[in-house]
CSV table of C-alpha atoms and ligand atoms in Angstrom, one decimal:
chain,number,residue,atom,x,y,z
A,1,UNK,CA,-9.1,12.0,-31.9
A,2,UNK,CA,-7.7,9.9,-29.0
A,3,UNK,CA,-10.2,9.8,-26.2
A,4,UNK,CA,-9.0,10.3,-22.6
A,5,UNK,CA,-9.6,7.7,-19.9
A,6,UNK,CA,-12.4,8.7,-17.5
A,7,UNK,CA,-9.9,7.6,-14.8
A,8,UNK,CA,-7.5,10.5,-15.8
A,9,UNK,CA,-8.4,12.1,-12.5
A,10,UNK,CA,-7.2,15.7,-13.0
A,11,UNK,CA,-8.4,15.9,-16.6
A,12,UNK,CA,-11.9,14.9,-15.8
A,13,UNK,CA,-12.0,17.0,-12.7
A,14,UNK,CA,-10.9,20.1,-14.6
A,15,UNK,CA,-13.4,19.4,-17.4
A,16,UNK,CA,-16.2,19.0,-14.9
A,17,UNK,CA,-15.3,22.2,-13.2
A,18,UNK,CA,-15.1,24.1,-16.5
A,19,UNK,CA,-18.5,22.9,-17.4
A,20,UNK,CA,-19.9,23.9,-14.0
A,21,UNK,CA,-20.4,20.3,-12.9
A,22,UNK,CA,-19.8,19.0,-9.4
A,23,UNK,CA,-16.6,16.8,-9.4
A,24,UNK,CA,-18.2,14.8,-6.6
A,25,UNK,CA,-20.0,12.9,-9.4
A,26,UNK,CA,-16.7,11.5,-10.6
A,27,UNK,CA,-16.3,8.7,-8.0
A,28,UNK,CA,-19.9,7.7,-8.7
A,29,UNK,CA,-19.1,7.3,-12.4
A,30,UNK,CA,-16.0,5.3,-11.6
A,31,UNK,CA,-18.0,3.0,-9.3
A,32,UNK,CA,-20.6,2.4,-11.9
A,33,UNK,CA,-17.9,1.5,-14.5
A,34,UNK,CA,-16.2,-0.8,-12.0
A,35,UNK,CA,-19.4,-2.7,-11.4
A,36,UNK,CA,-20.6,-2.6,-15.0
A,37,UNK,CA,-17.6,-3.2,-17.3
A,38,UNK,CA,-19.3,-2.7,-20.7
A,39,UNK,CA,-21.7,0.0,-19.8
A,40,UNK,CA,-22.3,3.0,-22.1
A,41,UNK,CA,-22.4,6.6,-20.8
A,42,UNK,CA,-26.1,6.8,-21.0
A,43,UNK,CA,-26.6,3.9,-18.7
A,44,UNK,CA,-24.9,5.6,-15.8
A,45,UNK,CA,-27.9,6.9,-13.7
A,46,UNK,CA,-28.4,10.2,-11.9
A,47,UNK,CA,-25.7,12.4,-13.5
A,48,UNK,CA,-26.5,16.0,-14.3
A,49,UNK,CA,-27.7,16.2,-18.0
A,50,UNK,CA,-24.6,18.2,-19.1
A,51,UNK,CA,-22.3,15.4,-18.0
A,52,UNK,CA,-23.4,13.0,-20.7
A,53,UNK,CA,-22.4,15.0,-23.8
A,54,UNK,CA,-19.1,15.9,-22.1
A,55,UNK,CA,-18.3,12.2,-21.4
A,56,UNK,CA,-19.4,11.2,-24.9
A,57,UNK,CA,-17.2,13.7,-26.6
A,58,UNK,CA,-14.0,13.4,-24.7
A,59,UNK,CA,-13.8,10.2,-22.6
A,60,UNK,CA,-13.9,6.4,-22.7
A,61,UNK,CA,-14.8,4.3,-19.7
A,62,UNK,CA,-11.6,2.4,-20.5
A,63,UNK,CA,-8.9,3.3,-22.9
A,64,UNK,CA,-7.1,-0.1,-22.4
A,65,UNK,CA,-8.4,-3.6,-22.9
A,66,UNK,CA,-7.6,-6.8,-21.1
A,67,UNK,CA,-5.8,-8.6,-23.9
A,68,UNK,CA,-5.2,-11.8,-22.0
A,69,UNK,CA,-5.2,-13.2,-18.5
A,70,UNK,CA,-2.9,-16.2,-17.9
A,71,UNK,CA,-3.1,-18.2,-14.6
A,72,UNK,CA,0.0,-19.9,-13.2
A,73,UNK,CA,-0.4,-23.7,-12.8
A,74,UNK,CA,-0.9,-23.3,-9.0
A,75,UNK,CA,-3.6,-20.6,-9.6
A,76,UNK,CA,-1.8,-18.3,-7.2
A,77,UNK,CA,-0.7,-15.8,-9.8
A,78,UNK,CA,-2.6,-14.3,-12.8
A,79,UNK,CA,-0.7,-12.2,-15.2
A,80,UNK,CA,-2.7,-9.7,-17.2
A,81,UNK,CA,-1.5,-8.4,-20.5
A,82,UNK,CA,-3.2,-5.1,-21.2
A,83,UNK,CA,-3.4,-3.4,-24.5
A,84,UNK,CA,-3.2,0.4,-24.4
A,85,UNK,CA,-5.0,2.8,-26.7
A,86,UNK,CA,-1.7,3.5,-28.6
A,87,UNK,CA,-1.2,-0.2,-29.4
A,88,UNK,CA,1.5,-0.8,-26.7
A,89,UNK,CA,1.2,-3.5,-24.1
A,90,UNK,CA,1.8,-3.5,-20.4
A,91,UNK,CA,1.6,-6.2,-17.7
A,92,UNK,CA,-0.1,-6.3,-14.4
A,93,UNK,CA,0.1,-9.3,-12.0
A,94,UNK,CA,-2.5,-10.4,-9.5
A,95,UNK,CA,-1.0,-12.5,-6.6
A,96,UNK,CA,-3.3,-14.3,-4.2
A,97,UNK,CA,-2.2,-15.4,-0.8
A,98,UNK,CA,-3.6,-16.5,2.5
A,99,UNK,CA,-2.1,-14.6,5.4
A,100,UNK,CA,-3.4,-17.3,7.8
A,101,UNK,CA,-0.9,-19.9,6.5
A,102,UNK,CA,1.9,-20.8,8.9
A,103,UNK,CA,2.3,-19.7,12.5
A,104,UNK,CA,3.4,-16.5,14.2
A,105,UNK,CA,4.7,-16.7,17.7
A,106,UNK,CA,3.4,-20.3,17.9
A,107,UNK,CA,-0.2,-19.1,17.2
A,108,UNK,CA,-2.3,-19.1,14.0
A,109,UNK,CA,-1.7,-16.0,12.0
A,110,UNK,CA,-4.6,-13.5,11.8
A,111,UNK,CA,-5.9,-12.3,8.4
A,112,UNK,CA,-7.4,-14.2,5.5
A,113,UNK,CA,-7.4,-14.3,1.7
A,114,UNK,CA,-5.7,-11.3,0.1
A,115,UNK,CA,-4.8,-10.2,-3.4
A,116,UNK,CA,-1.9,-7.9,-4.3
A,117,UNK,CA,-1.8,-6.2,-7.6
A,118,UNK,CA,1.5,-5.4,-9.2
A,119,UNK,CA,1.1,-2.5,-11.6
A,120,UNK,CA,3.2,-1.0,-14.4
A,121,UNK,CA,3.9,2.7,-14.6
A,122,UNK,CA,5.7,2.9,-18.0
A,123,UNK,CA,5.9,1.0,-21.3
A,124,UNK,CA,9.5,-0.1,-21.1
A,125,UNK,CA,12.0,1.6,-18.9
A,126,UNK,CA,15.0,4.0,-19.2
A,127,UNK,CA,16.9,2.5,-16.3
A,128,UNK,CA,18.3,-0.5,-18.2
A,129,UNK,CA,18.9,-2.9,-15.3
A,130,UNK,CA,20.5,-5.8,-17.1
A,131,UNK,CA,18.8,-8.6,-15.1
A,132,UNK,CA,15.4,-7.2,-16.1
A,133,UNK,CA,13.1,-8.1,-19.0
A,134,UNK,CA,11.6,-4.6,-19.2
A,135,UNK,CA,15.1,-3.2,-19.0
A,136,UNK,CA,15.8,-5.0,-22.3
A,137,UNK,CA,13.0,-3.1,-24.1
A,138,UNK,CA,14.2,0.5,-23.8
A,139,UNK,CA,11.8,3.3,-22.9
A,140,UNK,CA,8.6,3.7,-24.9
A,141,UNK,CA,6.3,6.0,-23.0
A,142,UNK,CA,4.9,7.0,-19.6
A,143,UNK,CA,1.4,5.7,-18.6
A,144,UNK,CA,-1.2,8.3,-17.9
A,145,UNK,CA,-3.0,8.3,-14.5
A,146,UNK,CA,-6.0,6.7,-16.2
A,147,UNK,CA,-3.9,3.9,-17.7
A,148,UNK,CA,-2.4,3.1,-14.3
A,149,UNK,CA,-5.8,3.1,-12.6
A,150,UNK,CA,-7.3,1.0,-15.4
A,151,UNK,CA,-4.9,-1.8,-14.4
A,152,UNK,CA,-6.6,-1.8,-11.0
A,153,UNK,CA,-10.1,-1.7,-12.6
A,154,UNK,CA,-9.2,-4.7,-14.9
A,155,UNK,CA,-7.7,-6.6,-11.9
A,156,UNK,CA,-10.6,-5.8,-9.5
A,157,UNK,CA,-12.9,-7.7,-11.9
A,158,UNK,CA,-10.8,-10.8,-11.3
A,159,UNK,CA,-10.0,-10.5,-7.6
A,160,UNK,CA,-10.6,-8.3,-4.6
A,161,UNK,CA,-7.4,-6.2,-4.5
A,162,UNK,CA,-6.1,-5.2,-1.0
A,163,UNK,CA,-2.6,-4.2,-1.9
A,164,UNK,CA,-1.0,-2.4,-4.8
A,165,UNK,CA,2.7,-2.5,-5.5
A,166,UNK,CA,4.3,-0.4,-8.2
A,167,UNK,CA,6.8,-3.1,-9.2
A,168,UNK,CA,5.7,-3.8,-12.7
A,169,UNK,CA,7.1,-2.3,-15.9
A,170,UNK,CA,8.9,1.0,-15.5
A,171,UNK,CA,10.5,3.1,-12.9
A,172,UNK,CA,7.5,4.8,-11.1
A,173,UNK,CA,9.4,7.8,-9.9
A,174,UNK,CA,10.3,8.6,-13.5
A,175,UNK,CA,6.6,9.1,-14.1
A,176,UNK,CA,6.1,11.0,-10.9
A,177,UNK,CA,3.0,13.1,-11.4
A,178,UNK,CA,0.9,10.4,-13.0
A,179,UNK,CA,1.9,7.9,-10.3
A,180,UNK,CA,1.2,10.3,-7.5
A,181,UNK,CA,-2.2,11.2,-9.0
A,182,UNK,CA,-3.1,7.5,-9.5
A,183,UNK,CA,-2.2,6.7,-5.9
A,184,UNK,CA,-4.3,9.6,-4.6
A,185,UNK,CA,-7.2,8.2,-6.6
A,186,UNK,CA,-6.6,4.7,-5.3
A,187,UNK,CA,-6.9,5.9,-1.8
A,188,UNK,CA,-10.2,7.8,-2.5
A,189,UNK,CA,-13.7,6.5,-3.3
A,190,UNK,CA,-14.6,4.1,-4.9
A,191,UNK,CA,-11.2,2.2,-4.5
A,192,UNK,CA,-10.4,3.3,-1.0
A,193,UNK,CA,-7.2,1.4,-0.5
A,194,UNK,CA,-5.2,2.3,2.5
A,195,UNK,CA,-2.0,4.2,1.7
A,196,UNK,CA,-0.3,1.7,4.0
A,197,UNK,CA,-1.3,-1.0,1.5
A,198,UNK,CA,0.4,0.7,-1.4
A,199,UNK,CA,4.1,0.3,-2.1
A,200,UNK,CA,6.2,2.3,-4.6
A,201,UNK,CA,9.4,0.6,-5.6
A,202,UNK,CA,12.3,2.6,-7.0
A,203,UNK,CA,15.8,2.1,-8.1
A,204,UNK,CA,16.6,5.2,-6.1
A,205,UNK,CA,15.6,8.4,-7.9
A,206,UNK,CA,17.0,10.7,-5.2
A,207,UNK,CA,15.2,13.9,-6.0
A,208,UNK,CA,11.8,12.2,-6.3
A,209,UNK,CA,12.3,10.2,-3.0
A,210,UNK,CA,12.8,13.6,-1.3
A,211,UNK,CA,9.4,14.8,-2.5
A,212,UNK,CA,7.5,11.6,-2.0
A,213,UNK,CA,6.8,11.7,1.7
A,214,UNK,CA,5.4,15.2,1.4
A,215,UNK,CA,3.1,14.3,-1.5
A,216,UNK,CA,2.0,10.9,-0.2
A,217,UNK,CA,2.5,10.4,3.5
A,218,UNK,CA,2.0,6.9,4.9
A,219,UNK,CA,2.9,5.2,1.6
A,220,UNK,CA,5.4,2.3,1.7
A,221,UNK,CA,8.7,2.9,0.0
A,222,UNK,CA,10.7,0.0,-1.5
A,223,UNK,CA,14.2,0.6,-2.8
A,224,UNK,CA,15.8,-1.8,-5.3
A,225,UNK,CA,19.3,-1.7,-3.8
A,226,UNK,CA,20.4,-5.0,-5.3
A,227,UNK,CA,24.1,-4.4,-4.3
A,228,UNK,CA,25.8,-3.1,-1.1
A,229,UNK,CA,28.5,-1.1,-3.0
A,230,UNK,CA,28.3,1.4,-5.8
A,231,UNK,CA,30.5,-0.5,-8.4
A,232,UNK,CA,28.3,-3.6,-8.3
A,233,UNK,CA,25.2,-1.4,-8.5
A,234,UNK,CA,26.5,0.3,-11.6
A,235,UNK,CA,27.4,-3.0,-13.1
A,236,UNK,CA,23.9,-4.5,-12.9
A,237,UNK,CA,21.9,-1.2,-12.9
A,238,UNK,CA,23.7,1.3,-15.2
A,239,UNK,CA,21.4,4.1,-14.2
A,240,UNK,CA,22.8,3.9,-10.6
A,241,UNK,CA,25.7,6.0,-11.9
A,242,UNK,CA,23.5,9.1,-11.6
A,243,UNK,CA,22.5,8.2,-8.0
A,244,UNK,CA,25.7,7.5,-6.0
A,245,UNK,CA,25.0,5.1,-3.1
A,246,UNK,CA,26.2,7.5,-0.4
A,247,UNK,CA,23.8,10.2,-1.6
A,248,UNK,CA,21.0,7.6,-1.9
A,249,UNK,CA,21.6,6.5,1.7
A,250,UNK,CA,21.6,10.1,3.0
A,251,UNK,CA,18.3,10.6,1.2
A,252,UNK,CA,16.8,7.4,2.7
A,253,UNK,CA,18.0,8.6,6.1
A,254,UNK,CA,16.1,11.9,5.7
A,255,UNK,CA,13.0,10.0,4.3
A,256,UNK,CA,13.0,7.7,7.3
A,257,UNK,CA,13.5,10.6,9.8
A,258,UNK,CA,10.5,12.5,8.4
A,259,UNK,CA,8.2,9.5,7.6
A,260,UNK,CA,9.1,7.4,10.7
A,261,UNK,CA,8.3,4.4,8.5
A,262,UNK,CA,10.4,1.3,7.8
A,263,UNK,CA,11.8,1.1,4.3
A,264,UNK,CA,11.7,-2.1,2.2
A,265,UNK,CA,15.0,-3.1,0.6
A,266,UNK,CA,14.8,-5.2,-2.5
A,267,UNK,CA,17.8,-7.4,-3.2
A,268,UNK,CA,17.9,-9.6,-6.2
A,269,UNK,CA,20.2,-12.6,-5.7
A,270,UNK,CA,22.6,-13.1,-8.6
A,271,UNK,CA,24.9,-16.0,-8.5
A,272,UNK,CA,28.6,-14.9,-8.1
A,273,UNK,CA,27.7,-11.2,-8.5
A,274,UNK,CA,26.2,-10.0,-5.2
A,275,UNK,CA,25.4,-13.1,-3.2
A,276,UNK,CA,28.7,-13.8,-1.4
A,277,UNK,CA,29.2,-13.6,2.4
A,278,UNK,CA,31.2,-10.4,2.1
A,279,UNK,CA,28.3,-8.8,0.3
A,280,UNK,CA,25.9,-9.8,3.1
A,281,UNK,CA,28.3,-8.2,5.7
A,282,UNK,CA,28.6,-5.0,3.5
A,283,UNK,CA,24.8,-4.9,3.2
A,284,UNK,CA,24.3,-5.4,6.9
A,285,UNK,CA,26.8,-2.6,7.8
A,286,UNK,CA,25.1,-0.3,5.3
A,287,UNK,CA,21.6,-0.8,6.8
A,288,UNK,CA,22.1,-1.7,10.4
A,289,UNK,CA,21.2,1.8,11.6
A,290,UNK,CA,18.0,2.0,9.5
A,291,UNK,CA,14.6,0.5,10.1
A,292,UNK,CA,14.4,-1.8,7.1
A,293,UNK,CA,13.0,-5.1,5.9
A,294,UNK,CA,15.2,-6.7,3.4
A,295,UNK,CA,13.5,-8.9,0.7
A,296,UNK,CA,16.0,-11.3,-0.9
A,297,UNK,CA,14.6,-12.1,-4.3
A,298,UNK,CA,15.8,-15.3,-6.1
A,299,UNK,CA,16.5,-14.2,-9.6
A,300,UNK,CA,13.9,-15.2,-12.1
A,301,UNK,CA,15.8,-16.1,-15.3
A,302,UNK,CA,14.8,-14.2,-18.4
A,303,UNK,CA,16.2,-16.7,-20.8
A,304,UNK,CA,18.5,-15.4,-23.5
A,305,UNK,CA,18.0,-11.8,-22.4
A,306,UNK,CA,20.3,-12.2,-19.4
A,307,UNK,CA,23.5,-14.0,-18.6
A,308,UNK,CA,22.8,-14.1,-14.8
A,309,UNK,CA,22.1,-17.3,-12.9
A,310,UNK,CA,19.9,-17.8,-9.8
A,311,UNK,CA,21.8,-18.1,-6.5
A,312,UNK,CA,21.4,-21.5,-5.0
A,313,UNK,CA,19.2,-22.0,-1.9
A,314,UNK,CA,22.2,-22.6,0.4
A,315,UNK,CA,23.7,-19.2,-0.5
A,316,UNK,CA,20.4,-17.4,-0.1
A,317,UNK,CA,19.9,-19.0,3.4
A,318,UNK,CA,23.4,-18.1,4.5
A,319,UNK,CA,23.0,-14.5,3.3
A,320,UNK,CA,19.7,-14.3,5.2
A,321,UNK,CA,21.4,-15.7,8.4
A,322,UNK,CA,24.2,-13.2,8.3
A,323,UNK,CA,21.7,-10.3,8.0
A,324,UNK,CA,19.5,-11.6,10.7
A,325,UNK,CA,22.1,-13.1,13.1
A,326,UNK,CA,24.9,-10.6,12.9
A,327,UNK,CA,23.1,-7.4,12.1
A,328,UNK,CA,19.6,-8.1,13.5
A,329,UNK,CA,17.9,-7.0,10.3
A,330,UNK,CA,14.5,-8.5,9.4
A,331,UNK,CA,15.2,-10.4,6.2
A,332,UNK,CA,12.8,-12.4,4.2
A,333,UNK,CA,13.2,-14.5,1.1
A,334,UNK,CA,10.6,-13.8,-1.5
A,335,UNK,CA,8.7,-16.8,-2.7
A,336,UNK,CA,9.0,-17.2,-6.4
A,337,UNK,CA,5.6,-16.9,-8.0
A,338,UNK,CA,4.3,-17.6,-11.5
A,339,UNK,CA,7.5,-18.7,-13.1
A,340,UNK,CA,5.5,-20.8,-15.5
A,341,UNK,CA,3.8,-17.7,-16.8
A,342,UNK,CA,6.9,-15.5,-17.1
A,343,UNK,CA,6.5,-14.2,-13.5
A,344,UNK,CA,9.2,-11.4,-13.5
A,345,UNK,CA,8.1,-8.0,-14.7
A,346,UNK,CA,8.2,-7.4,-18.4
A,347,UNK,CA,8.8,-11.1,-19.3
A,348,UNK,CA,5.4,-11.7,-20.7
A,349,UNK,CA,5.6,-8.6,-22.9
A,350,UNK,CA,9.1,-9.4,-24.0
A,351,UNK,CA,8.4,-13.1,-24.5
A,352,UNK,CA,7.8,-13.3,-28.2
A,353,UNK,CA,6.1,-16.6,-28.4
A,354,UNK,CA,3.0,-17.2,-26.3
A,355,UNK,CA,-0.6,-18.0,-27.2
A,356,UNK,CA,-3.3,-15.6,-26.5
A,357,UNK,CA,-7.0,-16.0,-25.9
A,358,UNK,CA,-8.8,-16.0,-29.2
A,359,UNK,CA,-6.0,-18.0,-30.9
A,360,UNK,CA,-2.9,-17.3,-32.8
A,361,UNK,CA,0.4,-15.9,-31.6
A,362,UNK,CA,1.3,-12.3,-31.2
A,363,UNK,CA,5.0,-13.0,-31.7
A,364,UNK,CA,5.5,-10.4,-34.5
A,365,UNK,CA,3.3,-7.9,-32.8
A,366,UNK,CA,5.1,-8.2,-29.5
A,367,UNK,CA,8.5,-8.0,-31.2
A,368,UNK,CA,7.5,-4.8,-32.8
A,369,UNK,CA,6.1,-3.4,-29.6
A,370,UNK,CA,8.5,-3.6,-26.9
A,371,UNK,CA,11.7,-5.3,-27.7
A,372,UNK,CA,14.3,-2.8,-27.1
A,373,UNK,CA,13.8,-3.3,-21.9
A,374,UNK,CA,11.6,-5.1,-16.1
B,1,LIG,S1,14.3,-3.4,-12.7
B,1,LIG,FE1,12.7,-1.7,-12.7
B,1,LIG,S2,14.0,0.2,-12.9
B,1,LIG,FE2,15.3,-1.6,-13.6
B,1,LIG,S3,15.0,-1.7,-15.8
B,1,LIG,FE3,13.5,-3.1,-14.8
B,1,LIG,S4,11.6,-1.8,-14.6
B,1,LIG,FE4,13.3,-0.4,-15.0
């Protein structure tokens, strides 16, 4: 029998209620596991006696294992390869940064050391974006709430996580109920992340965006737009055919009106495809009446999996200047992180030839796992 993850929030809550146990004990169980990675059920103190046989018979403290953790050479990024109970692998990435670096308004920036965790929501992805390593794998399965939360548990043992972004493998809004449940758990004890520190990134699943603000107010929404016109979107993101740009923009308008929050726009810079001056003007006109922050993302090559090239620095800077100067839109250029450890989502899993802790290569294993998609 496959055991459930104790972090499968609704399953354990309903089992506790059925057994007449108080669900308020659940965060205490989670806290103990966070602090004691290899503990057995009997080692968790002060639970009602009926909780122990229930936990033993149906649950595991973790259904996934940290298969390997690979640091980038600059130690800023750590990529976690996590093995699930069904033998599949997903990636999670810890990114460390110091918000005090640089100046703001001529003064030292406030803040300090922070870690952001990028989590996966699916094994593979249906959306098939053709610049994306996960996209090259095809869809395997949705992650359960517990499997999503366990990524945070594994990462929390490496670094103090202050922000979570759903920008790993998979389209989070295609696994809506598990993602929503995982985020609710992340904002409750013992994790207690602020919803403002959690970002869900989507290619633009229109019906799910319409629901999101009601289910999770105060969350950050990032939209992977990647092109200012529908035909280029469809060329690089085949799934965009189902989500016409005009309808998507109407949905984002409604989302912004009800949430009153800015929306983050992700825009991957692909040489000769979407990085010309005309594209910057089209993007500026499309977004000038929204409250948005645009992140320009230099493309992270995925080797033979993609024929795209990275836009050169001059093109990226010119693109940014047009958006800022002509359209007054806050536009940042994302720093490339962890390229030496296959920094883009899905690359580590798709990469068939890397060494793991404990020796050997998992080339054949990985090839069997995931090869058909970011
Ligand atoms: S970019 Fe995101 S939505 Fe597109 S294939 Fe990759 S994981 Fe899926």
